[in-house]
Amino acid sequence: MRSEVEIAELAIKGMDCADCALHIEQALGQLPGVERVEVLLAAERATIAYDASKVSLPQMVRVVEELGYRVGEGDRSRKPPLAGLLGTAFLVAVALLILVEMVAERLGLLEAVLGRIPAPIAIAAVLIGGYPIFMKVYQGLRSRKVTAHALMTIGILGALSIRQFESAALIVFFMRFADFLEGFTTERSRAAIKELVKLTPKVAWLKGEEGEREVPIEEIRPGNIVVVKPGERIPVDGRVVAGSAAVDQAPLTGESMPAEKGVGDEVLAASICQAGSLQIETMRVGADTSFGRIVKLVEEAEASKAPVQRFADRFTAYYIPVVLAAAAVTYLVSRNPVAAVAVLLVACACAIAIATPMVVVASVGSAARKGILIKGGLYLEALAKVDTLLMDKTGTLTFGEPRVTEVLALNGFQEERVLMLAAIAERFSEHPLASALVKEARSRHLALEEPESFSVLAGRGVQARSNGALIRVGSPRFLEEEGINIPDQARALASAFEGEGQTTLLVAQDSQLAGLIAVADQLRPEVPQAMTQLRALGIRELTLITGDSERVASRLASRLEVGYRAQMLPHEKIQEVRRLQALGRKVAMVGDGINDAPALAAADVGIAMGVAGTEVALEAADVALMRDDWLQVPEAIRIGRRAFATIKENLALSVLYNVIGIALASLGILSPVLAAAGQSLPDVAIMLNSAKLLRSPRS
Ligand code: ADP
Ligand code: MG
């Protein structure tokens, strides 16, 4: 029997640190028939690829629940049960009394004020208050996992066994406090993502026979007409069929300048209809919309781990045995059980576990709000390390909306005929140059028949057959390769246009050169400033890499003060990326996805321009810029660098804390209670250190 792999998505509640996600991932991964598991902490979701003939969904749900987490949407309010609340209150009260008692003891007022807390009460506080922790440890052990909480539990048992009941109660209190803080911290780092999700449209005004009615977004189907009123959020991706309005696309692009939209224009879900109202024919709804996909990509970004995270994972794996050994050695050498217990309690593996994901989630989330879509922690680190930037020309550095500036006929052809031949051949090409030719021909009212056959030679040109004639349009190099005779006069004209920075296309009918068409495209105005910023960031090499001619490339390159490689076919662009990588460079490639998607994929980071609404580029790139703004390129690099620096700081901080803490504890300098109290310090430090990524300064 052939086995079918199915994909299931589980909503999981109750994960409060990356350790938990890892834990669930491993437990599910051990089930027979489970092929792939991905647990997303920030999205609170697990994606499982499994063989339905070997394992069932309820089985998987049970495994997750046995670990102590909840599955399913169920009750969204995370209300802890009353008993748990009372237990926590009891623990807090006892802990506070013990703290008061300690202070009183210091001041010599103990007998006068209240006396000691009776041992049974302290023990009760340990058992009741520590119950949630003990349960987690127990559930972990049942699936043969020793968690960080297990170390602390051994520490508590140790404290109880040497009759330090009050210390044990305080330790439990501080542990619970650290857990609480950790949950709070992870919540906080999700803030940017949550804000994004909040923008997801939930209802729409559906236009029907008798007026409009408000319906949940799930009921809208492609083809339905929805009505959007002033100030409302556009609920679907679609085409305007009536009305006009100023539309603010900031949620998608980070650009708050509204754009005027009228009949025939495409609009995207989650953008805001400002002045005016619209009727929209629905094309895509919900998760299929551009916005829906952005949200999904951002949520999933956490899963592709930065390579530094692997260091953290390895560290955590060795951590527990090392700490246990350190505690044992402490006891054997010093015979001081208190010091051994303190070693167990100072250990704080969770800080190391959250150091990276916190930063990834916060950075990816806040970048998304600016219109920069980073598809994972992996690319944050790659962005940080970029030292070489390759950039495509047409559609990337330029607007990609070229205009025909000159049509010259040769060999006795008519000018109109040259343009018509070219436009017929280009009718089905999606290249920006093609649309320029077609547009020009239409504006001169030339009749364009459909070619009988048509093929694209990427980076070279096109060829088509029409009325029995073979038409070829493309770069001079292409036509030359095809064996067309190019007279010196044509060569001179071509290089004159190219000297002015205009792309020159030759047109041939069968084996005869028919003419020459010059096309000019405009440089995006912010490019020079972006180059200045990239140089200031210390990018070693900036290189224009284009399929266009030598002269066009060199002219643009010298204007931008960057290097260039001209006449590069798509596969040569990849080779150039590989060549630089072999030299040890970290290469970023900026492109528009037309003719350069393979190079985007080969680069360490592929950055695609202007992808709002175009699916190919959104899928192909590692970093997608939702609006055509070159200043977003240096900004993305800055975001990467800041994130990577913060990750390193966080990791250094947690490792240092643990090393110093364990040293002090084993020397008997740190009491168990202080050790437990210190637990939250690295978490708080990491939270504060990572929070700066959420309020990123505009540069
Ligand atoms: P870039 O690398 O600047 O984005 P391309 O690789 O898309 O440019 O194209 C390189 C060259 O190939 C163009 O300058 C043009 O001469 C030729 N070419 C590509 N596609 C076409 C087309 N559809 N029609 C005519 N010429 C084309
Ligand atoms: Mg291009």
XYZ file of C-alpha atoms and ligand atoms in Angstrom:
727
model
C 0.000 0.000 0.000
C 1.258 3.396 -0.879
C 1.466 5.728 2.067
C -0.005 9.178 1.754
C 1.587 12.054 3.598
C -0.943 14.384 5.132
C -0.424 17.776 6.679
C -2.121 18.773 9.911
C -2.082 22.068 11.728
C -2.665 22.157 15.467
C -3.276 25.286 17.484
C -1.322 24.883 20.708
C -1.835 26.970 23.825
C 0.365 27.238 26.869
C 3.884 27.347 25.422
C 5.853 29.973 27.254
C 9.383 29.501 26.038
C 11.319 28.146 23.106
C 12.180 25.137 25.212
C 8.507 24.166 25.216
C 8.316 24.370 21.412
C 11.403 22.210 21.069
C 9.952 19.787 23.549
C 6.704 19.343 21.627
C 8.637 19.092 18.369
C 10.715 16.216 19.734
C 7.798 14.374 21.317
C 5.749 14.487 18.108
C 8.794 13.626 16.024
C 9.204 10.400 17.965
C 5.780 9.088 16.951
C 5.900 6.472 14.215
C 4.654 7.885 10.916
C 5.421 11.507 11.729
C 7.721 12.784 9.020
C 8.161 16.429 9.798
C 7.158 18.684 12.667
C 7.464 22.396 13.000
C 6.298 24.125 16.154
C 5.941 27.883 16.016
C 6.065 29.547 19.387
C 4.920 32.982 18.262
C 2.147 31.664 16.038
C 1.185 29.074 18.696
C 0.889 26.453 16.009
C 2.341 23.101 15.002
C 2.530 21.941 11.406
C 2.888 18.189 11.104
C 3.505 16.083 8.020
C 2.450 12.523 8.812
C 1.537 9.216 7.331
C -2.141 8.751 8.140
C -1.877 4.971 7.940
C 0.571 4.885 10.842
C -0.566 7.645 13.166
C -3.820 9.506 13.713
C -4.601 13.076 14.561
C -6.137 12.250 17.977
C -2.933 10.355 18.864
C -0.855 13.416 18.126
C -3.197 15.666 20.064
C -2.914 13.298 23.035
C 0.879 13.480 22.965
C 0.795 17.275 23.079
C -1.761 17.271 25.861
C 0.222 14.789 27.903
C 3.090 17.249 27.847
C 0.777 19.706 29.557
C -0.314 21.956 26.688
C -3.754 22.607 25.304
C -4.717 21.882 21.724
C -7.344 23.632 19.664
C -8.994 27.001 19.684
C -11.301 25.916 22.545
C -11.440 28.677 25.107
C -9.253 31.475 23.943
C -9.256 33.211 27.312
C -6.296 31.872 29.174
C -8.051 31.855 32.518
C -6.183 29.670 34.997
C -8.517 27.533 37.116
C -9.589 28.934 40.466
C -7.651 26.304 42.441
C -4.448 27.269 40.694
C -5.102 30.917 41.429
C -5.666 30.196 45.142
C -2.503 28.089 45.249
C -0.505 30.903 43.707
C -1.995 33.435 46.142
C -1.070 31.165 49.046
C 2.504 30.824 47.765
C 2.870 34.571 47.302
C 1.513 35.273 50.798
C 3.856 32.771 52.447
C 6.837 34.037 50.440
C 6.115 37.619 51.462
C 5.815 36.594 55.127
C 9.145 34.790 54.900
C 10.786 37.838 53.348
C 9.360 40.066 56.120
C 10.561 37.550 58.638
C 14.080 37.617 57.185
C 14.231 41.376 57.325
C 12.901 41.335 60.891
C 15.525 38.784 61.835
C 18.255 41.020 60.463
C 16.948 43.914 62.538
C 16.701 41.709 65.631
C 12.942 42.185 65.820
C 11.919 38.632 65.015
C 10.671 37.511 68.442
C 8.958 40.846 69.104
C 6.988 40.940 65.868
C 5.777 37.602 64.612
C 7.993 34.633 65.163
C 8.858 32.003 62.538
C 6.558 30.580 59.940
C 5.770 27.019 61.021
C 7.531 24.399 58.893
C 4.290 22.666 57.764
C 3.026 25.929 56.255
C 6.283 26.468 54.334
C 6.143 22.872 53.087
C 2.514 23.317 52.048
C 3.495 26.435 50.102
C 6.231 24.464 48.339
C 3.868 21.636 47.373
C 0.854 23.696 46.412
C 2.716 26.613 44.832
C 5.172 24.338 43.052
C 2.486 21.991 41.724
C 2.442 23.413 38.158
C 6.236 23.076 37.939
C 6.270 19.544 39.333
C 3.561 18.545 36.864
C 5.639 19.820 33.949
C 8.679 17.921 35.178
C 6.606 14.774 35.651
C 5.072 15.053 32.183
C 8.528 15.664 30.747
C 9.966 12.610 32.477
C 7.132 10.434 31.187
C 8.268 11.229 27.673
C 11.847 10.712 28.846
C 12.814 14.355 28.752
C 14.803 16.083 31.435
C 13.874 19.751 31.368
C 15.481 22.792 32.957
C 12.649 22.707 35.477
C 13.857 19.261 36.520
C 17.136 20.726 37.730
C 15.305 23.206 39.875
C 12.995 20.545 41.225
C 16.018 18.540 42.332
C 17.258 21.756 43.941
C 13.984 22.148 45.829
C 14.072 18.527 46.993
C 17.648 19.171 48.110
C 16.610 22.220 50.105
C 13.783 20.239 51.726
C 16.088 17.345 52.569
C 18.459 19.640 54.449
C 15.413 21.040 56.267
C 15.601 24.510 54.708
C 11.834 24.742 54.375
C 11.633 28.501 54.161
C 14.325 28.601 51.494
C 12.428 25.961 49.517
C 9.252 28.056 49.635
C 11.119 31.161 48.465
C 12.807 29.192 45.704
C 9.451 27.993 44.404
C 8.179 31.549 44.547
C 11.083 32.882 42.490
C 10.786 30.062 39.981
C 7.140 30.799 39.404
C 7.995 34.473 39.096
C 10.647 33.725 36.466
C 8.141 31.569 34.552
C 5.635 34.364 34.643
C 8.191 36.860 33.387
C 9.210 34.547 30.608
C 5.641 34.188 29.412
C 5.286 37.949 29.548
C 8.525 38.369 27.616
C 7.517 36.050 24.795
C 4.149 37.786 24.618
C 5.907 41.112 24.301
C 8.102 39.957 21.430
C 4.978 38.781 19.624
C 3.512 42.272 19.853
C 4.602 43.337 16.375
C 3.194 40.163 14.812
C -0.034 40.439 16.779
C -0.517 44.005 15.634
C -0.089 42.829 12.066
C -2.607 40.023 12.527
C -5.074 42.484 14.028
C -5.225 44.270 10.674
C -6.693 41.169 9.023
C -10.159 42.056 7.728
C -12.923 40.087 9.449
C -16.128 41.342 7.854
C -17.167 42.725 4.511
C -20.185 44.493 3.026
C -21.458 42.027 0.465
C -23.465 43.587 -2.335
C -26.617 41.645 -3.091
C -29.986 42.002 -4.825
C -31.498 44.176 -2.112
C -28.603 46.344 -0.943
C -25.556 45.480 1.097
C -25.268 43.356 4.179
C -22.382 42.809 6.516
C -21.094 39.231 6.434
C -18.100 37.441 7.969
C -15.160 37.400 5.575
C -15.345 33.581 5.342
C -18.585 33.875 3.374
C -17.042 35.975 0.596
C -16.151 34.076 -2.584
C -14.084 35.165 -5.582
C -16.410 37.005 -7.948
C -18.523 38.527 -5.167
C -18.861 42.295 -5.206
C -17.987 43.950 -1.903
C -18.584 47.561 -0.961
C -16.032 49.593 0.977
C -17.002 52.846 2.644
C -14.775 55.785 3.572
C -12.443 54.957 6.457
C -12.953 51.203 6.160
C -10.394 48.526 5.565
C -10.555 46.807 2.164
C -11.536 43.194 2.967
C -10.311 41.351 -0.170
C -7.819 41.478 -3.017
C -9.780 42.518 -6.048
C -10.501 44.880 -8.881
C -12.427 48.137 -8.556
C -15.655 47.982 -10.569
C -17.203 51.240 -9.400
C -16.230 54.353 -7.473
C -12.855 55.825 -6.703
C -10.917 56.523 -3.551
C -7.567 57.408 -2.039
C -6.223 54.105 -0.735
C -3.641 53.871 2.027
C -1.578 50.709 1.532
C 0.577 51.202 4.623
C -0.253 47.811 6.196
C 1.253 46.100 3.147
C 3.963 48.450 2.031
C 4.778 50.636 5.026
C 4.132 53.571 2.710
C 1.464 55.871 4.092
C 1.101 58.132 1.046
C -2.336 57.125 -0.260
C -2.679 56.126 -3.887
C -5.637 57.097 -6.069
C -7.612 54.021 -7.175
C -10.420 53.948 -9.699
C -12.344 51.544 -11.924
C -10.093 48.775 -13.280
C -7.378 49.230 -10.650
C -6.358 46.407 -8.369
C -6.618 46.908 -4.626
C -5.248 44.758 -1.833
C -6.839 43.503 1.356
C -5.955 45.317 4.600
C -5.339 48.649 2.905
C -7.574 51.493 3.997
C -10.090 53.279 1.825
C -9.650 56.905 2.846
C -11.680 59.488 0.980
C -14.258 58.002 -1.377
C -15.868 54.589 -1.568
C -15.356 51.564 -3.775
C -17.114 48.539 -5.165
C -14.689 45.714 -5.625
C -14.939 42.471 -7.496
C -13.299 39.883 -5.276
C -10.292 38.013 -6.637
C -8.756 36.523 -3.490
C -9.986 36.197 0.079
C -8.428 35.509 3.474
C -5.187 33.549 3.528
C -4.873 33.771 -0.283
C -4.626 37.555 -0.309
C -1.264 39.276 -0.424
C -1.785 40.373 3.153
C -2.788 36.884 4.275
C 0.386 35.484 2.788
C 2.500 38.185 4.392
C 1.055 37.327 7.792
C 1.689 33.640 7.239
C 5.273 34.257 6.108
C 5.973 36.458 9.114
C 4.526 33.874 11.471
C 6.611 31.161 9.908
C 9.786 33.257 9.830
C 10.505 32.107 13.349
C 10.811 28.524 12.196
C 13.749 29.006 9.876
C 16.398 29.274 12.492
C 19.403 31.540 12.411
C 22.625 29.504 12.419
C 23.523 31.042 15.791
C 20.428 29.339 17.138
C 22.091 26.011 16.516
C 24.789 27.049 18.930
C 22.094 27.783 21.490
C 20.416 24.417 20.851
C 23.669 22.533 21.322
C 24.392 24.483 24.444
C 20.995 23.595 25.931
C 21.503 19.923 25.144
C 24.745 19.730 27.131
C 23.529 22.072 29.745
C 21.607 19.764 32.035
C 24.265 17.046 32.405
C 26.961 19.679 32.895
C 25.029 21.445 35.638
C 24.216 18.148 37.362
C 27.891 17.230 37.253
C 28.890 20.659 38.587
C 26.482 20.204 41.516
C 27.828 16.714 42.217
C 31.443 17.896 42.124
C 30.595 20.802 44.404
C 29.122 18.416 46.927
C 31.991 15.912 46.709
C 34.662 18.573 47.103
C 33.129 20.896 49.645
C 30.697 18.526 51.370
C 28.409 21.520 51.415
C 24.886 20.485 50.353
C 23.704 24.104 50.413
C 26.253 25.064 47.758
C 25.285 22.057 45.626
C 21.622 23.058 45.808
C 22.533 26.634 44.870
C 24.350 25.367 41.760
C 21.200 23.566 40.629
C 19.098 26.651 41.190
C 21.271 29.270 39.575
C 21.280 27.399 36.284
C 19.032 29.171 33.859
C 18.783 27.398 30.535
C 15.659 29.165 29.405
C 17.455 32.467 28.990
C 19.671 30.827 26.398
C 16.686 29.263 24.714
C 14.807 32.545 24.316
C 17.839 34.675 23.395
C 17.512 34.103 19.638
C 13.815 33.513 18.943
C 12.870 36.655 20.862
C 15.026 38.743 18.563
C 13.892 36.997 15.382
C 10.234 37.405 16.199
C 10.639 41.039 17.206
C 12.791 41.989 14.206
C 10.773 40.186 11.563
C 7.572 41.618 13.013
C 8.723 45.204 13.118
C 10.375 44.959 9.693
C 7.071 43.715 8.255
C 5.335 46.815 9.505
C 7.783 48.904 7.485
C 7.056 46.881 4.362
C 10.165 44.703 4.547
C 9.330 41.034 4.589
C 12.159 38.899 5.972
C 11.447 35.226 5.620
C 13.368 33.931 8.609
C 16.028 34.224 11.242
C 18.383 32.673 8.745
C 18.147 35.735 6.512
C 18.512 38.191 9.361
C 21.901 36.697 10.010
C 22.745 36.579 6.290
C 21.713 40.235 5.883
C 23.960 41.161 8.786
C 26.931 39.544 7.096
C 26.411 40.822 3.535
C 29.556 42.406 2.079
C 28.760 42.217 -1.630
C 25.646 43.509 -3.320
C 24.696 42.658 -6.895
C 21.881 44.539 -8.549
C 19.832 43.890 -11.582
C 19.136 46.903 -13.783
C 15.863 46.715 -15.677
C 12.928 46.948 -13.321
C 15.200 47.069 -10.324
C 17.446 50.132 -10.527
C 15.137 51.564 -13.170
C 11.368 51.830 -13.026
C 10.987 49.024 -15.501
C 8.600 51.177 -17.502
C 10.772 51.996 -20.490
C 9.574 54.188 -23.337
C 10.434 53.943 -26.993
C 12.526 56.990 -27.919
C 13.513 56.205 -31.496
C 12.550 53.834 -34.291
C 14.980 53.661 -37.232
C 14.291 51.641 -40.381
C 17.038 49.950 -42.396
C 17.305 47.962 -45.615
C 14.330 49.657 -47.227
C 11.808 48.822 -44.461
C 9.251 51.400 -43.310
C 9.526 52.811 -39.799
C 5.947 51.808 -38.907
C 6.554 48.344 -40.263
C 9.631 47.894 -38.042
C 7.673 48.860 -34.949
C 4.740 46.678 -35.948
C 6.919 43.628 -36.536
C 8.602 44.127 -33.168
C 5.325 44.654 -31.329
C 3.736 41.553 -32.881
C 6.700 39.460 -31.806
C 6.596 40.901 -28.288
C 2.838 40.626 -27.759
C 3.065 37.720 -25.381
C 6.337 38.622 -23.683
C 6.173 39.860 -20.102
C 9.467 41.727 -20.262
C 9.282 45.484 -19.524
C 10.942 46.155 -22.903
C 8.156 44.218 -24.595
C 5.437 46.315 -23.007
C 7.254 49.464 -24.156
C 7.139 48.278 -27.771
C 3.527 47.167 -27.606
C 2.449 50.396 -25.935
C 4.201 52.509 -28.580
C 2.660 50.507 -31.412
C -0.811 50.863 -29.885
C -0.354 54.609 -29.466
C 0.418 54.797 -33.197
C -2.742 52.761 -33.881
C -0.893 49.920 -35.557
C -2.850 46.712 -35.960
C -1.167 43.943 -33.976
C -2.011 40.422 -35.057
C -1.336 37.490 -32.843
C 1.853 35.655 -33.768
C 1.444 31.992 -34.765
C 4.264 30.936 -32.506
C 6.374 32.731 -29.974
C 9.371 31.950 -27.795
C 11.495 33.826 -25.271
C 15.275 33.576 -25.173
C 15.854 34.837 -21.654
C 18.317 37.720 -21.467
C 18.585 37.835 -25.268
C 15.253 38.612 -26.842
C 12.265 36.943 -28.483
C 11.419 35.242 -31.709
C 7.999 34.761 -33.262
C 6.414 33.582 -36.456
C 3.752 35.725 -38.114
C 2.308 35.392 -41.630
C 5.050 32.971 -42.504
C 7.840 35.369 -41.542
C 10.286 34.734 -38.713
C 10.616 37.870 -36.589
C 13.480 38.270 -34.136
C 13.796 41.132 -31.641
C 16.597 41.497 -29.137
C 20.057 42.665 -28.226
C 22.585 43.259 -31.044
C 24.552 40.339 -29.622
C 21.535 38.046 -29.929
C 20.855 38.905 -33.559
C 24.494 38.542 -34.365
C 24.525 35.078 -32.807
C 21.518 34.247 -34.958
C 23.608 34.989 -38.030
C 21.927 38.243 -39.045
C 24.186 40.581 -40.956
C 24.527 43.872 -39.094
C 25.925 46.672 -41.258
C 28.457 49.107 -39.808
C 25.959 51.939 -40.031
C 23.569 50.071 -37.679
C 26.388 49.273 -35.291
C 27.379 52.948 -35.124
C 23.779 53.987 -34.435
C 23.382 51.351 -31.750
C 26.501 52.372 -29.920
C 25.526 56.061 -30.145
C 22.205 55.317 -28.401
C 23.884 53.080 -25.870
C 26.386 55.849 -25.134
C 23.366 57.867 -24.008
C 22.279 55.053 -21.757
C 19.442 53.858 -23.965
C 18.834 50.186 -24.513
C 18.992 49.342 -28.191
C 16.973 46.530 -29.731
C 17.419 45.224 -33.238
C 14.519 43.858 -35.278
C 14.956 41.286 -38.019
C 12.547 39.728 -40.485
C 13.803 36.315 -41.549
C 17.515 36.843 -42.283
C 17.195 40.593 -42.927
C 17.826 43.337 -40.418
C 14.724 45.552 -40.518
C 15.572 48.273 -38.054
C 16.625 49.518 -34.693
C 14.538 50.658 -31.742
C 15.978 52.686 -28.867
C 14.291 52.454 -25.506
C 14.958 54.558 -22.419
C 14.118 53.655 -18.881
C 14.384 55.980 -15.930
C 16.560 55.483 -12.916
C 14.604 55.398 -9.689
C 15.295 58.759 -8.039
C 16.315 57.440 -4.623
C 18.965 55.053 -5.974
C 21.997 57.386 -5.607
C 21.095 58.047 -1.962
C 20.689 54.319 -1.332
C 24.161 53.703 -2.818
C 25.619 56.333 -0.477
C 23.979 54.621 2.492
C 25.172 51.190 1.387
C 28.731 52.451 1.066
C 28.441 54.035 4.515
C 27.370 50.632 5.843
C 30.704 49.331 4.615
C 29.435 47.068 1.813
C 32.674 46.168 0.068
C 31.409 45.672 -3.409
C 28.415 47.137 -5.208
C 27.979 45.765 -8.699
C 25.427 46.296 -11.420
C 24.759 42.992 -13.155
C 22.695 43.306 -16.302
C 21.809 41.667 -19.551
C 21.989 45.013 -21.270
C 24.929 46.187 -23.398
C 28.387 47.173 -22.230
C 27.889 50.864 -22.897
C 24.509 51.189 -21.198
C 25.861 49.339 -18.181
C 29.085 51.324 -17.950
C 27.284 54.627 -18.226
C 24.846 53.819 -15.431
C 27.575 52.272 -13.302
C 29.806 55.313 -13.522
C 26.894 57.558 -12.673
C 26.235 55.488 -9.531
C 29.950 54.944 -8.842
C 29.522 51.184 -8.740
C 31.102 48.301 -10.639
C 29.312 46.528 -13.482
C 29.055 43.312 -15.463
C 27.246 43.678 -18.785
C 25.647 41.237 -21.250
C 24.994 38.713 -18.530
C 22.557 35.968 -19.402
C 20.439 34.599 -16.539
C 22.742 31.603 -16.011
C 25.798 33.863 -16.071
C 24.243 35.930 -13.311
C 24.126 32.761 -11.182
C 27.728 31.940 -12.060
C 28.779 35.409 -10.951
C 26.979 34.902 -7.617
C 28.704 31.532 -7.180
C 32.113 32.931 -8.165
C 31.872 35.621 -5.493
C 30.655 33.120 -2.927
C 33.628 30.897 -3.699
C 35.826 33.866 -2.797
C 34.186 33.804 0.604
C 31.868 36.734 -0.012
C 28.408 37.010 1.463
C 26.346 37.996 -1.532
C 23.040 39.808 -1.621
C 21.283 40.012 -4.976
C 18.636 42.661 -5.572
C 16.289 41.935 -8.436
C 12.725 42.125 -9.643
C 12.199 38.442 -10.295
C 12.180 38.834 -14.093
C 15.098 36.891 -15.600
C 16.907 36.990 -12.276
C 14.904 34.682 -10.012
C 17.601 31.942 -10.185
C 20.278 34.460 -9.163
C 18.027 35.649 -6.338
C 17.813 32.069 -5.152
C 21.554 31.415 -5.494
C 22.578 34.467 -3.463
C 22.984 34.292 0.294
C 20.104 36.748 0.448
C 17.829 37.393 -2.499
C 16.064 40.729 -2.179
C 13.081 41.343 -4.446
C 11.775 44.801 -5.203
C 8.164 45.914 -5.299
C 6.392 42.650 -4.741
C 3.062 43.816 -3.301
C 0.597 41.924 -5.415
C 3.055 39.962 -7.571
C 3.307 36.422 -6.381
C 6.403 35.099 -8.140
C 8.788 37.609 -6.632
C 7.184 37.213 -3.210
C 7.838 33.474 -3.327
C 11.295 33.633 -4.934
C 12.900 36.120 -2.584
C 14.342 35.703 0.896
C 13.628 39.336 1.608
C 10.734 40.981 -0.160
C 10.348 44.738 -0.320
C 6.674 45.522 -0.429
C 7.202 48.908 -2.039
C 9.590 50.085 -4.738
C 11.950 52.035 -2.555
C 15.684 51.463 -2.765
C 16.224 52.992 0.669
C 14.616 49.819 1.996
C 17.717 47.877 0.908
C 20.149 49.567 3.322
C 17.348 49.550 5.900
C 17.008 45.757 5.597
C 20.750 45.393 6.113
C 20.585 47.628 9.167
C 17.719 45.560 10.590
C 19.747 42.384 10.026
C 22.820 43.807 11.673
C 20.957 45.100 14.680
C 19.159 41.794 15.134
C 22.316 39.752 14.823
C 24.209 42.004 17.234
C 21.348 41.721 19.715
C 21.298 37.935 19.411
C 25.003 37.786 20.150
C 24.594 40.123 23.116
C 21.734 38.037 24.467
C 23.650 34.789 24.126
C 26.802 36.260 25.675
C 24.737 37.648 28.505
C 23.064 34.333 29.310
C 26.236 32.293 29.024
C 28.145 34.736 31.198
C 25.357 34.787 33.762
C 25.331 31.025 33.980
C 29.101 30.635 34.192
C 29.532 33.285 36.876
C 26.433 32.107 38.730
C 27.569 28.482 38.836
C 31.073 29.515 39.929
C 29.763 31.669 42.778
C 27.226 29.044 43.843
C 29.742 26.224 43.906
C 32.059 28.311 46.060
C 29.210 28.701 48.525
C 29.065 32.463 48.026
C 25.559 32.438 46.539
C 22.780 31.107 48.780
C 20.074 28.931 47.192
C 17.469 31.631 47.726
C 19.574 34.276 46.011
C 20.353 31.809 43.244
C 16.644 31.258 42.644
C 15.910 34.977 42.883
C 18.528 35.630 40.209
C 16.664 33.342 37.779
C 14.654 36.209 36.329
C 17.616 38.524 35.884
C 18.824 37.211 32.510
C 15.246 36.984 31.233
C 14.589 40.590 32.109
C 17.918 41.656 30.644
C 17.158 39.825 27.397
C 13.708 41.300 27.258
C 15.000 44.849 27.730
C 17.811 44.275 25.271
C 15.463 42.875 22.617
C 12.695 45.414 23.165
C 14.830 48.060 21.494
C 14.203 46.223 18.211
C 10.486 46.846 18.471
C 10.756 50.601 18.574
C 13.180 50.938 15.715
C 14.291 54.454 14.920
C 13.591 55.756 11.430
C 16.863 56.377 9.742
P 18.467 43.110 -16.962
O 19.561 42.209 -16.576
O 18.944 44.537 -17.120
O 17.255 43.031 -16.107
P 17.449 41.280 -19.001
O 18.343 40.159 -18.616
O 16.006 41.178 -18.710
O 18.016 42.702 -18.468
O 17.621 41.528 -20.553
C 18.905 41.718 -21.108
C 18.858 42.172 -22.551
O 18.265 41.176 -23.353
C 18.019 43.417 -22.773
O 18.774 44.600 -22.600
C 17.571 43.231 -24.223
O 18.585 43.660 -25.100
C 17.432 41.743 -24.358
N 16.060 41.275 -24.127
C 15.599 40.576 -23.081
N 14.283 40.319 -23.193
C 13.884 40.918 -24.317
C 12.626 41.045 -25.019
N 11.511 40.521 -24.543
N 12.612 41.730 -26.159
C 13.724 42.272 -26.656
N 14.914 42.187 -26.076
C 15.013 41.529 -24.935
Mg 15.474 42.453 -14.843
